[in-house]
Amino acid sequence: MYAEVFAGPPYHESGEEIAAAFRRFRSQARKASFRGALARTGEGEPVGMAFGYPLGVDTGWWDRLTGPVSEEMRREDGHRTFGLMEMAVRAPWRRQGVARRLHEALLAGGREERVLLNVHPSSEAARAAYRSWGYRKVGEARPWDGADVHDVLLMRLR
């Protein structure tokens, strides 16, 4: 599902970038605080997914921003900020509320104060959805070496 969604526009991830994402996923999923959500049809076909985990004290997320970030903004304690690492919905099921339900399921029961994510600036639909859910842009970052500059969005939960 990841490869299907992110190989296409606006992401155009290469086979190498997709393989790197799968390598990152293996280490991310091993975290004790990892949370994930999977949407399926009534017949069991996967249509969307989302996953992430609370950012640790030593997170490098804030170091990837292209501009300065205040110490208060970047302060992490392992519980303050949920990092939404990936969310994807396959094309035939977009604009049906799947992403919103995945987002809600992923955050349900969490105790974080806020959620942080990166979004490709060319992904207008995703950016519009995040804005409508209450996210605001706090900067720009290159989430991994060689990545396009992404918008960094933050939503307060409490």
mmCIF file of C-alpha atoms in Angstrom:
data_model
loop_
_atom_site.group_PDB
_atom_site.id
_atom_site.type_symbol
_atom_site.label_atom_id
_atom_site.label_comp_id
_atom_site.label_asym_id
_atom_site.label_seq_id
_atom_site.Cartn_x
_atom_site.Cartn_y
_atom_site.Cartn_z
ATOM 1 C CA MET A 1 0.000 0.000 0.000
ATOM 2 C CA TYR A 2 2.833 2.402 0.856
ATOM 3 C CA ALA A 3 4.540 1.803 -2.490
ATOM 4 C CA GLU A 4 1.257 2.204 -4.374
ATOM 5 C CA VAL A 5 0.466 5.559 -2.773
ATOM 6 C CA PHE A 6 3.910 7.135 -2.587
ATOM 7 C CA ALA A 7 5.275 6.065 -5.984
ATOM 8 C CA GLY A 8 2.612 8.242 -7.626
ATOM 9 C CA PRO A 9 2.127 11.995 -7.744
ATOM 10 C CA PRO A 10 2.949 14.250 -6.012
ATOM 11 C CA TYR A 11 5.530 12.120 -4.189
ATOM 12 C CA HIS A 12 7.139 10.153 -7.043
ATOM 13 C CA GLU A 13 9.235 8.131 -4.591
ATOM 14 C CA SER A 14 11.786 5.922 -6.288
ATOM 15 C CA GLY A 15 12.224 2.241 -5.582
ATOM 16 C CA GLU A 16 15.220 3.139 -3.435
ATOM 17 C CA GLU A 17 13.189 5.673 -1.411
ATOM 18 C CA ILE A 18 10.390 3.151 -0.910
ATOM 19 C CA ALA A 19 12.895 0.520 0.234
ATOM 20 C CA ALA A 20 14.336 3.052 2.705
ATOM 21 C CA ALA A 21 10.826 3.706 4.052
ATOM 22 C CA PHE A 22 10.367 -0.023 4.646
ATOM 23 C CA ARG A 23 13.702 -0.137 6.489
ATOM 24 C CA ARG A 24 12.629 2.823 8.663
ATOM 25 C CA PHE A 25 9.296 1.122 9.332
ATOM 26 C CA ARG A 26 10.982 -1.986 10.743
ATOM 27 C CA SER A 27 12.778 0.068 13.406
ATOM 28 C CA GLN A 28 9.782 2.348 14.026
ATOM 29 C CA ALA A 29 7.402 -0.582 14.589
ATOM 30 C CA ARG A 30 9.741 -2.041 17.226
ATOM 31 C CA LYS A 31 9.230 0.948 19.532
ATOM 32 C CA ALA A 32 7.168 0.064 22.587
ATOM 33 C CA SER A 33 5.045 3.189 22.076
ATOM 34 C CA PHE A 34 4.354 2.511 18.358
ATOM 35 C CA ARG A 35 0.717 2.842 17.312
ATOM 36 C CA GLY A 36 -0.797 1.970 13.970
ATOM 37 C CA ALA A 37 -4.180 1.845 12.292
ATOM 38 C CA LEU A 38 -5.275 -0.032 9.190
ATOM 39 C CA ALA A 39 -8.486 0.563 7.248
ATOM 40 C CA ARG A 40 -9.996 -2.346 5.316
ATOM 41 C CA THR A 41 -13.051 -2.954 3.208
ATOM 42 C CA GLY A 42 -15.751 -5.295 4.484
ATOM 43 C CA GLU A 43 -14.011 -8.025 2.493
ATOM 44 C CA GLY A 44 -10.695 -7.323 4.225
ATOM 45 C CA GLU A 45 -8.894 -5.454 1.436
ATOM 46 C CA PRO A 46 -6.500 -2.828 2.877
ATOM 47 C CA VAL A 47 -7.444 0.706 1.819
ATOM 48 C CA GLY A 48 -5.477 2.955 4.174
ATOM 49 C CA MET A 49 -2.939 3.029 6.971
ATOM 50 C CA ALA A 50 -1.445 5.375 9.516
ATOM 51 C CA PHE A 51 1.263 4.945 12.127
ATOM 52 C CA GLY A 52 3.548 6.808 14.485
ATOM 53 C CA TYR A 53 4.788 7.070 18.050
ATOM 54 C CA PRO A 54 5.532 9.674 20.725
ATOM 55 C CA LEU A 55 8.793 11.509 20.068
ATOM 56 C CA GLY A 56 11.643 10.730 22.431
ATOM 57 C CA VAL A 57 13.817 13.180 24.300
ATOM 58 C CA ASP A 58 16.586 12.686 21.757
ATOM 59 C CA THR A 59 14.412 12.940 18.622
ATOM 60 C CA GLY A 60 16.112 14.334 15.544
ATOM 61 C CA TRP A 61 12.806 15.574 14.087
ATOM 62 C CA TRP A 62 13.340 19.178 15.117
ATOM 63 C CA ASP A 63 16.907 19.150 13.761
ATOM 64 C CA ARG A 64 15.559 18.546 10.246
ATOM 65 C CA LEU A 65 13.776 21.904 10.111
ATOM 66 C CA THR A 66 15.313 24.412 7.724
ATOM 67 C CA GLY A 67 14.862 27.317 10.141
ATOM 68 C CA PRO A 68 15.330 27.901 13.867
ATOM 69 C CA VAL A 69 12.881 26.441 16.362
ATOM 70 C CA SER A 70 12.474 27.731 19.903
ATOM 71 C CA GLU A 71 13.635 25.539 22.769
ATOM 72 C CA GLU A 72 10.070 25.460 24.099
ATOM 73 C CA MET A 73 8.724 24.215 20.738
ATOM 74 C CA ARG A 74 11.367 21.495 20.419
ATOM 75 C CA ARG A 75 11.220 20.269 24.023
ATOM 76 C CA GLU A 76 10.317 16.562 24.070
ATOM 77 C CA ASP A 77 9.952 14.174 26.991
ATOM 78 C CA GLY A 78 8.734 10.990 25.319
ATOM 79 C CA HIS A 79 5.085 11.850 26.003
ATOM 80 C CA ARG A 80 4.518 15.415 24.807
ATOM 81 C CA THR A 81 4.337 14.985 21.022
ATOM 82 C CA PHE A 82 2.964 12.177 18.884
ATOM 83 C CA GLY A 83 4.924 11.931 15.633
ATOM 84 C CA LEU A 84 2.597 10.908 12.811
ATOM 85 C CA MET A 85 5.119 9.147 10.599
ATOM 86 C CA GLU A 86 2.908 8.042 7.730
ATOM 87 C CA MET A 87 -0.688 8.155 6.613
ATOM 88 C CA ALA A 88 -1.859 6.906 3.232
ATOM 89 C CA VAL A 89 -5.152 6.050 1.592
ATOM 90 C CA ARG A 90 -5.320 4.207 -1.707
ATOM 91 C CA ALA A 91 -6.789 6.281 -4.571
ATOM 92 C CA PRO A 92 -10.180 4.544 -4.955
ATOM 93 C CA TRP A 93 -11.033 5.219 -1.303
ATOM 94 C CA ARG A 94 -9.943 8.845 -1.016
ATOM 95 C CA ARG A 95 -12.381 11.638 -0.150
ATOM 96 C CA GLN A 96 -14.583 9.234 1.810
ATOM 97 C CA GLY A 97 -13.400 10.090 5.326
ATOM 98 C CA VAL A 98 -10.977 7.154 5.575
ATOM 99 C CA ALA A 99 -7.980 9.333 6.459
ATOM 100 C CA ARG A 100 -9.909 11.190 9.155
ATOM 101 C CA ARG A 101 -11.060 7.924 10.741
ATOM 102 C CA LEU A 102 -7.508 6.529 10.601
ATOM 103 C CA HIS A 103 -6.233 9.720 12.234
ATOM 104 C CA GLU A 104 -8.839 9.523 14.999
ATOM 105 C CA ALA A 105 -8.171 5.822 15.620
ATOM 106 C CA LEU A 106 -4.426 6.379 15.795
ATOM 107 C CA LEU A 107 -4.735 9.144 18.376
ATOM 108 C CA ALA A 108 -7.546 7.558 20.441
ATOM 109 C CA GLY A 109 -6.439 6.825 23.962
ATOM 110 C CA GLY A 110 -3.152 8.686 23.591
ATOM 111 C CA ARG A 111 -2.039 11.164 26.214
ATOM 112 C CA GLU A 112 0.102 13.451 24.075
ATOM 113 C CA GLU A 113 -0.402 17.230 24.071
ATOM 114 C CA ARG A 114 0.123 17.580 20.341
ATOM 115 C CA VAL A 115 0.699 15.804 17.030
ATOM 116 C CA LEU A 116 3.507 16.610 14.594
ATOM 117 C CA LEU A 117 3.816 15.569 10.953
ATOM 118 C CA ASN A 118 5.537 16.381 7.691
ATOM 119 C CA VAL A 119 3.508 16.818 4.521
ATOM 120 C CA HIS A 120 4.718 17.241 0.962
ATOM 121 C CA PRO A 121 3.787 20.787 -0.095
ATOM 122 C CA SER A 122 2.456 19.537 -3.446
ATOM 123 C CA SER A 123 -0.055 17.280 -1.730
ATOM 124 C CA GLU A 124 -2.901 19.783 -1.720
ATOM 125 C CA ALA A 125 -5.559 17.303 -0.626
ATOM 126 C CA ALA A 126 -3.536 16.158 2.390
ATOM 127 C CA ARG A 127 -2.633 19.726 3.352
ATOM 128 C CA ALA A 128 -6.294 20.793 3.125
ATOM 129 C CA ALA A 129 -7.395 17.832 5.261
ATOM 130 C CA TYR A 130 -4.776 18.549 7.916
ATOM 131 C CA ARG A 131 -5.751 22.246 8.029
ATOM 132 C CA SER A 132 -9.425 21.322 8.440
ATOM 133 C CA TRP A 133 -8.491 19.001 11.336
ATOM 134 C CA GLY A 134 -6.689 21.834 13.159
ATOM 135 C CA TYR A 135 -3.043 21.539 12.101
ATOM 136 C CA ARG A 136 -0.955 24.654 11.543
ATOM 137 C CA LYS A 137 2.368 25.054 9.783
ATOM 138 C CA VAL A 138 5.314 25.573 12.148
ATOM 139 C CA GLY A 139 8.159 25.307 9.656
ATOM 140 C CA GLU A 140 9.712 23.414 6.789
ATOM 141 C CA ALA A 141 12.044 20.425 6.852
ATOM 142 C CA ARG A 142 13.866 17.842 4.790
ATOM 143 C CA PRO A 143 12.644 14.740 6.661
ATOM 144 C CA TRP A 144 15.432 12.541 5.295
ATOM 145 C CA ASP A 145 18.553 13.061 3.249
ATOM 146 C CA GLY A 146 17.629 13.847 -0.345
ATOM 147 C CA ALA A 147 13.953 14.511 0.445
ATOM 148 C CA ASP A 148 12.012 17.437 -0.952
ATOM 149 C CA VAL A 149 11.316 20.222 1.530
ATOM 150 C CA HIS A 150 8.121 19.344 3.418
ATOM 151 C CA ASP A 151 5.802 21.507 5.497
ATOM 152 C CA VAL A 152 5.960 20.682 9.213
ATOM 153 C CA LEU A 153 2.500 20.801 10.756
ATOM 154 C CA LEU A 154 1.487 20.735 14.407
ATOM 155 C CA MET A 155 -1.902 20.203 16.030
ATOM 156 C CA ARG A 156 -2.566 20.744 19.712
ATOM 157 C CA LEU A 157 -4.657 18.029 21.352
ATOM 158 C CA ARG A 158 -4.982 19.458 24.858
#
